[in-house]
XYZ file of C-alpha atoms in Angstrom:
415
model
C -1.768 -17.356 -9.954
C 1.844 -18.365 -10.396
C 2.878 -21.795 -11.639
C 5.488 -23.730 -13.566
C 5.107 -25.131 -17.074
C 8.072 -27.050 -18.384
C 9.665 -26.001 -15.107
C 9.512 -22.300 -16.056
C 7.397 -19.821 -14.096
C 4.338 -18.236 -15.621
C 1.284 -16.306 -14.592
C -2.190 -16.638 -16.091
C -0.675 -18.778 -18.872
C 1.872 -16.050 -19.716
C 5.533 -17.087 -19.239
C 7.436 -14.562 -17.180
C 10.337 -14.868 -19.609
C 8.065 -13.529 -22.383
C 7.310 -10.388 -20.354
C 11.000 -9.806 -19.768
C 11.919 -10.382 -23.383
C 9.288 -7.965 -24.659
C 10.601 -4.909 -22.911
C 13.811 -5.767 -21.117
C 14.493 -5.864 -17.437
C 13.704 -4.802 -14.838
C 9.951 -4.510 -15.251
C 7.311 -4.634 -12.550
C 4.172 -6.511 -13.496
C 0.844 -7.199 -11.856
C -1.662 -9.939 -12.411
C -5.176 -8.538 -12.549
C -6.785 -11.810 -11.543
C -4.981 -11.925 -8.196
C -6.208 -8.441 -7.388
C -9.726 -9.392 -8.392
C -9.806 -12.357 -6.098
C -8.763 -10.414 -2.975
C -11.885 -8.250 -2.451
C -14.013 -11.366 -2.511
C -12.222 -12.476 0.722
C -13.351 -9.594 2.880
C -15.244 -9.080 6.137
C -18.791 -9.619 5.041
C -21.619 -7.829 6.825
C -24.731 -9.604 8.093
C -28.060 -9.059 6.324
C -28.751 -5.353 6.436
C -25.173 -4.572 7.530
C -23.048 -1.996 5.726
C -19.404 -2.273 4.757
C -17.055 -0.485 2.326
C -13.569 -1.255 1.065
C -11.570 1.964 0.393
C -8.385 0.908 -1.414
C -5.313 2.642 0.017
C -3.911 4.338 -3.099
C -0.464 4.791 -1.548
C 0.201 1.040 -2.020
C 0.049 1.157 -5.809
C -1.247 4.209 -7.668
C -1.048 2.995 -11.287
C -4.167 4.145 -13.158
C -4.813 0.616 -14.400
C -4.884 -0.700 -10.857
C -7.220 2.111 -9.759
C -9.556 1.337 -12.633
C -9.534 -2.335 -11.638
C -10.502 -1.345 -8.062
C -13.316 0.779 -9.449
C -14.586 -2.235 -11.467
C -14.588 -4.210 -8.252
C -16.728 -1.548 -6.463
C -14.044 -0.203 -4.154
C -13.741 3.337 -2.872
C -10.365 4.943 -2.171
C -8.249 6.103 0.824
C -5.922 8.926 -0.245
C -3.231 10.884 1.534
C -2.536 13.703 -1.004
C -4.039 15.802 -3.737
C -1.933 13.916 -6.257
C -3.621 10.656 -5.285
C -6.995 12.315 -5.451
C -6.271 13.529 -8.998
C -5.245 9.971 -9.919
C -8.552 8.610 -8.594
C -10.459 11.168 -10.651
C -8.374 10.482 -13.728
C -9.138 6.798 -13.334
C -12.855 7.477 -13.325
C -13.577 7.683 -9.649
C -15.800 10.299 -7.991
C -15.243 12.483 -4.956
C -17.897 10.563 -3.011
C -15.678 7.490 -3.384
C -12.832 8.994 -1.380
C -11.778 9.361 2.252
C -8.813 11.680 2.743
C -6.299 10.612 5.442
C -2.827 12.117 6.242
C -1.385 14.374 8.921
C -0.294 17.334 6.765
C -3.102 18.346 4.453
C -2.307 21.685 2.874
C -4.749 24.550 2.226
C -4.595 23.805 -1.481
C -5.358 20.063 -0.853
C -8.277 20.847 1.472
C -9.759 23.294 -1.021
C -9.466 20.843 -3.889
C -11.049 18.033 -1.856
C -13.910 20.367 -0.738
C -14.643 21.392 -4.316
C -14.575 17.797 -5.540
C -16.940 16.798 -2.739
C -15.107 13.876 -1.118
C -16.901 11.496 1.233
C -14.958 12.296 4.349
C -11.828 13.993 5.782
C -10.030 11.806 8.311
C -8.863 14.620 10.592
C -5.612 14.121 12.459
C -5.267 17.189 14.731
C -7.073 20.092 16.312
C -5.136 22.463 14.056
C -6.285 20.577 10.978
C -9.928 20.761 12.131
C -9.581 24.513 12.623
C -8.131 24.926 9.128
C -10.742 22.652 7.569
C -13.545 24.652 9.241
C -12.127 27.945 8.016
C -11.669 26.782 4.420
C -15.146 25.223 4.317
C -16.691 28.416 5.561
C -14.717 30.506 3.059
C -15.805 28.285 0.136
C -19.364 28.032 1.419
C -19.114 24.283 1.808
C -19.765 21.787 4.605
C -16.781 19.543 5.317
C -17.715 15.975 6.324
C -15.301 14.839 9.087
C -14.120 11.770 10.907
C -11.557 12.123 13.708
C -8.575 9.788 13.543
C -8.056 8.431 17.036
C -4.652 7.195 18.191
C -5.741 4.218 20.341
C -2.220 3.539 21.751
C -2.325 -0.028 20.574
C 0.848 -1.949 19.784
C 0.285 -3.730 16.448
C 3.449 -5.826 16.872
C 4.924 -4.784 13.579
C 8.049 -3.001 12.334
C 8.435 0.396 14.078
C 8.520 2.234 10.745
C 5.030 0.970 9.842
C 3.521 1.187 13.337
C 1.003 4.050 13.407
C -1.269 3.457 16.488
C 1.091 4.093 19.426
C 1.056 7.265 21.478
C 4.566 8.134 20.310
C 3.458 8.009 16.620
C 2.581 11.202 14.689
C -0.823 9.904 13.608
C -4.210 10.713 15.171
C -5.171 12.224 18.515
C -5.819 10.943 22.045
C -9.365 10.103 23.213
C -9.876 13.294 25.224
C -8.753 15.495 22.279
C -11.002 13.537 19.952
C -14.051 14.228 22.106
C -13.290 17.942 22.116
C -12.913 17.902 18.343
C -16.247 16.144 17.885
C -18.016 18.691 20.141
C -16.518 21.511 18.102
C -17.502 19.898 14.794
C -21.021 19.183 15.982
C -21.470 22.863 16.876
C -20.138 24.178 13.558
C -22.248 25.035 10.510
C -19.197 24.381 8.281
C -18.468 20.844 9.571
C -20.549 17.672 9.585
C -19.697 14.688 11.835
C -19.641 11.470 9.747
C -17.443 8.879 11.332
C -14.542 7.847 13.542
C -11.358 6.131 12.366
C -7.945 4.716 13.332
C -5.104 2.836 11.717
C -2.746 0.896 13.926
C -0.054 -0.130 11.448
C 0.851 -2.371 8.518
C 1.593 -6.097 8.274
C -0.584 -6.745 11.336
C -0.894 -10.501 11.957
C -2.874 -10.736 15.190
C -6.543 -9.879 15.688
C -6.080 -8.720 19.286
C -4.755 -5.205 18.413
C -7.597 -4.652 15.966
C -10.174 -5.645 18.561
C -8.540 -3.394 21.162
C -8.602 -0.426 18.739
C -12.210 -1.120 17.789
C -13.286 -1.135 21.463
C -11.507 2.194 22.026
C -13.399 3.728 19.129
C -16.738 2.298 20.168
C -16.250 3.655 23.651
C -15.898 7.122 22.162
C -19.026 6.483 19.968
C -21.016 5.684 23.135
C -19.789 8.819 24.897
C -20.732 10.966 21.950
C -24.151 9.280 21.606
C -24.878 10.224 25.257
C -24.223 13.835 24.266
C -26.470 13.631 21.208
C -23.633 13.401 18.681
C -24.148 10.509 16.283
C -21.516 8.568 14.312
C -22.456 6.913 10.993
C -19.324 4.812 10.282
C -16.324 3.280 11.958
C -13.147 3.212 9.883
C -10.667 0.599 11.241
C -8.045 1.318 8.563
C -6.124 -1.479 6.903
C -2.720 -3.046 7.575
C -3.776 -6.655 6.906
C -0.607 -8.708 6.759
C 0.265 -10.604 3.587
C 2.814 -13.447 3.219
C 5.914 -12.262 1.463
C 8.041 -15.376 1.856
C 5.949 -18.212 3.224
C 4.941 -16.571 6.507
C 1.272 -16.485 7.450
C -1.036 -13.627 6.491
C -3.992 -12.259 8.373
C -7.111 -14.432 8.470
C -9.718 -11.947 7.220
C -12.615 -14.325 7.665
C -11.847 -14.538 11.371
C -11.401 -10.761 11.353
C -14.927 -10.513 10.074
C -16.301 -12.739 12.871
C -14.260 -11.389 15.756
C -13.526 -7.740 14.888
C -15.934 -6.440 12.259
C -19.003 -8.048 13.854
C -18.608 -5.698 16.850
C -19.158 -2.751 14.465
C -22.043 -4.369 12.588
C -23.831 -5.177 15.817
C -24.079 -1.433 16.523
C -25.790 -0.765 13.234
C -22.738 1.233 12.074
C -21.109 1.072 8.675
C -17.648 -0.515 8.623
C -14.968 1.016 6.395
C -11.617 -0.780 5.911
C -8.677 0.607 3.999
C -6.543 -2.296 2.631
C -3.876 -1.498 0.122
C -1.057 -4.037 0.399
C -3.512 -6.835 0.973
C -5.111 -6.255 -2.389
C -2.091 -5.799 -4.630
C 1.141 -7.019 -2.975
C 0.941 -10.653 -3.990
C -0.267 -9.648 -7.489
C 3.092 -8.047 -8.330
C 6.455 -9.390 -9.406
C 9.677 -7.579 -10.178
C 11.714 -9.293 -12.872
C 15.484 -8.887 -12.983
C 18.525 -10.454 -14.739
C 21.795 -11.505 -13.233
C 24.581 -9.319 -14.574
C 27.550 -10.862 -12.662
C 28.234 -13.574 -10.103
C 30.867 -12.793 -7.529
C 31.775 -15.987 -5.708
C 33.550 -15.992 -2.382
C 37.254 -16.736 -2.671
C 38.208 -16.776 1.018
C 36.657 -17.367 4.409
C 34.288 -14.632 5.566
C 33.330 -13.528 2.091
C 29.781 -13.887 0.679
C 28.479 -14.931 -2.739
C 26.925 -11.969 -4.534
C 24.520 -12.170 -7.458
C 24.612 -8.665 -8.981
C 21.350 -8.054 -10.836
C 20.042 -5.173 -12.947
C 17.235 -4.175 -10.510
C 18.095 -2.197 -7.444
C 16.877 -0.419 -4.341
C 15.535 2.386 -6.497
C 13.158 -0.187 -8.097
C 12.170 -1.976 -4.864
C 13.087 -0.096 -1.641
C 11.352 -2.339 0.903
C 14.335 -4.683 1.587
C 16.677 -1.763 2.218
C 14.095 0.365 4.143
C 12.382 -2.271 6.316
C 14.775 -5.233 5.944
C 11.733 -6.834 4.218
C 12.066 -10.368 2.951
C 10.661 -11.151 -0.496
C 10.598 -14.608 -2.050
C 13.048 -14.910 -4.998
C 13.138 -17.700 -7.599
C 14.901 -18.366 -10.879
C 12.308 -18.162 -13.619
C 13.831 -20.861 -15.798
C 15.763 -23.974 -14.911
C 19.547 -24.198 -15.339
C 22.321 -26.668 -14.543
C 24.094 -24.602 -11.933
C 24.684 -26.027 -8.497
C 22.709 -24.244 -5.726
C 24.733 -21.821 -3.592
C 23.894 -19.338 -0.850
C 23.647 -15.951 -2.541
C 23.007 -12.322 -1.651
C 20.970 -10.789 -4.448
C 22.258 -7.181 -4.810
C 21.837 -4.304 -7.241
C 24.223 -1.947 -9.023
C 23.463 1.124 -6.979
C 26.433 2.509 -5.041
C 25.103 1.646 -1.557
C 25.875 -1.278 0.706
C 22.194 -1.256 1.544
C 21.301 -1.934 -2.124
C 20.010 -5.486 -1.896
C 16.849 -7.317 -2.894
C 17.422 -10.544 -0.946
C 20.048 -11.953 1.408
C 21.103 -15.516 2.139
C 19.062 -17.303 -0.545
C 19.844 -20.767 -1.782
C 19.584 -20.402 -5.597
C 20.955 -22.122 -8.667
C 22.211 -19.201 -10.761
C 24.101 -18.442 -13.936
C 24.986 -15.078 -15.405
C 22.045 -13.849 -17.470
C 19.550 -15.876 -15.433
C 16.094 -14.231 -15.016
C 14.924 -13.893 -11.434
C 11.445 -13.202 -10.054
C 11.096 -11.139 -6.901
C 7.605 -11.880 -5.581
C 5.291 -9.720 -3.501
C 6.275 -6.512 -5.298
C 2.796 -5.255 -6.165
C 2.669 -2.908 -3.175
C 5.203 -0.184 -2.287
C 7.301 -0.948 -5.331
C 6.826 1.660 -7.989
C 5.337 4.200 -5.483
C 8.570 4.168 -3.512
C 10.922 4.068 -6.581
C 13.354 6.791 -7.445
C 15.933 8.057 -9.959
C 18.885 7.456 -7.581
C 22.186 6.991 -9.471
C 20.449 8.435 -12.529
C 18.425 5.265 -13.034
C 15.105 5.388 -14.855
C 12.076 3.858 -13.278
C 11.035 0.449 -14.568
C 7.949 -0.072 -16.767
C 4.769 -1.560 -15.285
C 2.966 -4.346 -17.089
C -0.556 -5.616 -16.396
C -1.316 -9.328 -17.062
C -5.014 -10.094 -17.502
C -6.901 -12.800 -19.339
C -3.735 -14.536 -20.645
C -2.410 -11.349 -22.201
C -0.152 -8.541 -20.975
C 0.213 -4.863 -21.789
C 2.406 -1.985 -20.667
C 0.500 0.357 -18.318
C 3.492 2.588 -17.608
C 6.380 2.767 -20.082
C 10.016 2.595 -19.080
C 11.320 5.989 -17.943
C 14.185 7.435 -20.057
C 16.977 9.890 -19.292
C 15.091 12.329 -21.462
C 12.091 12.132 -19.088
C 14.376 12.985 -16.179
C 16.155 15.842 -17.905
C 12.920 17.410 -19.195
C 12.147 18.613 -15.675
C 15.525 20.372 -15.490
C 15.558 21.984 -18.904
C 18.636 19.879 -19.551
C 20.678 22.157 -17.330
C 19.978 25.457 -19.183
């Protein structure tokens, strides 16, 4: 999607410099064509098999992105009532939604029951008890899937590992069986599926296969007791390349992991978020100042106008994003740390990068389509950046730049 014309970077025939000039920096922008291509590279079921992509809204919740996912036929994986409201506002229906998350409130459960979502991914015995009580009170039947914690090491950053026994997510196998037996015996609950999610940025297929086998073992145990499961939800977490590293081979995932679900006649649900939108997004930022080292032990700092409040991943996960100068210049390449103006040592976008930079140079931080805007903040009184969607050789603002007035409106300007 990204290429150079006259040695300047563009996307879908739109120069990145034109996007920056139209509304200032920093903006976040997304290319619709990149997101459209991703769902075509998915685990494909055999003839008669069933599969569904439920886009993980937490990765990027912009309404324009959600509408694009709807156009592509995706459902949605949500973790809050706010995300459910966004899906509905974008034109989605309750039946398109699976509801994950460890801390569903009474208000969230009631809202989801009234909307008629496809399934609750239940994370604890206490949640199942609450869900049953609320469904009975509202004269509804709650469709449920129990999230199993398979105790599988996904080999990823500890902050985004979700399938180990020490993680807060899901329940152990024995607890899951008890929950299914309770659900099967309740008039207010309906058993639909079984699910897990082992983490994010997962590169190897082995952990997925191990988690699948744990779930299918539970399916077999339940079948022997007369409790049937309709779908297996293996979550998401497919790794994407942020700076030249490999991503997950989804075609091999289809052959070696998904096939084990299809062979049972079960529907497969996957919940990719990052995989669908990360590479479609770029954060644009300008160099404000260059601070060159003047003595041994110092570093070269490129101070830019974007910061950790715009893109938190580098500070939070020590994530590495590819960074390039958008337009050529005559500067000699140096080793730079690309840092923001926020008053924190951890405010950086990239470390140790060989770049040819001048003050005022426009930089592109790639891989910013997931967990960019959704993790952004007003730290240091900074307004959130606008979001721009590029599609069909044109671009439009899909979220305007946030102003100080927007921030103060919530506080009544101190009165």
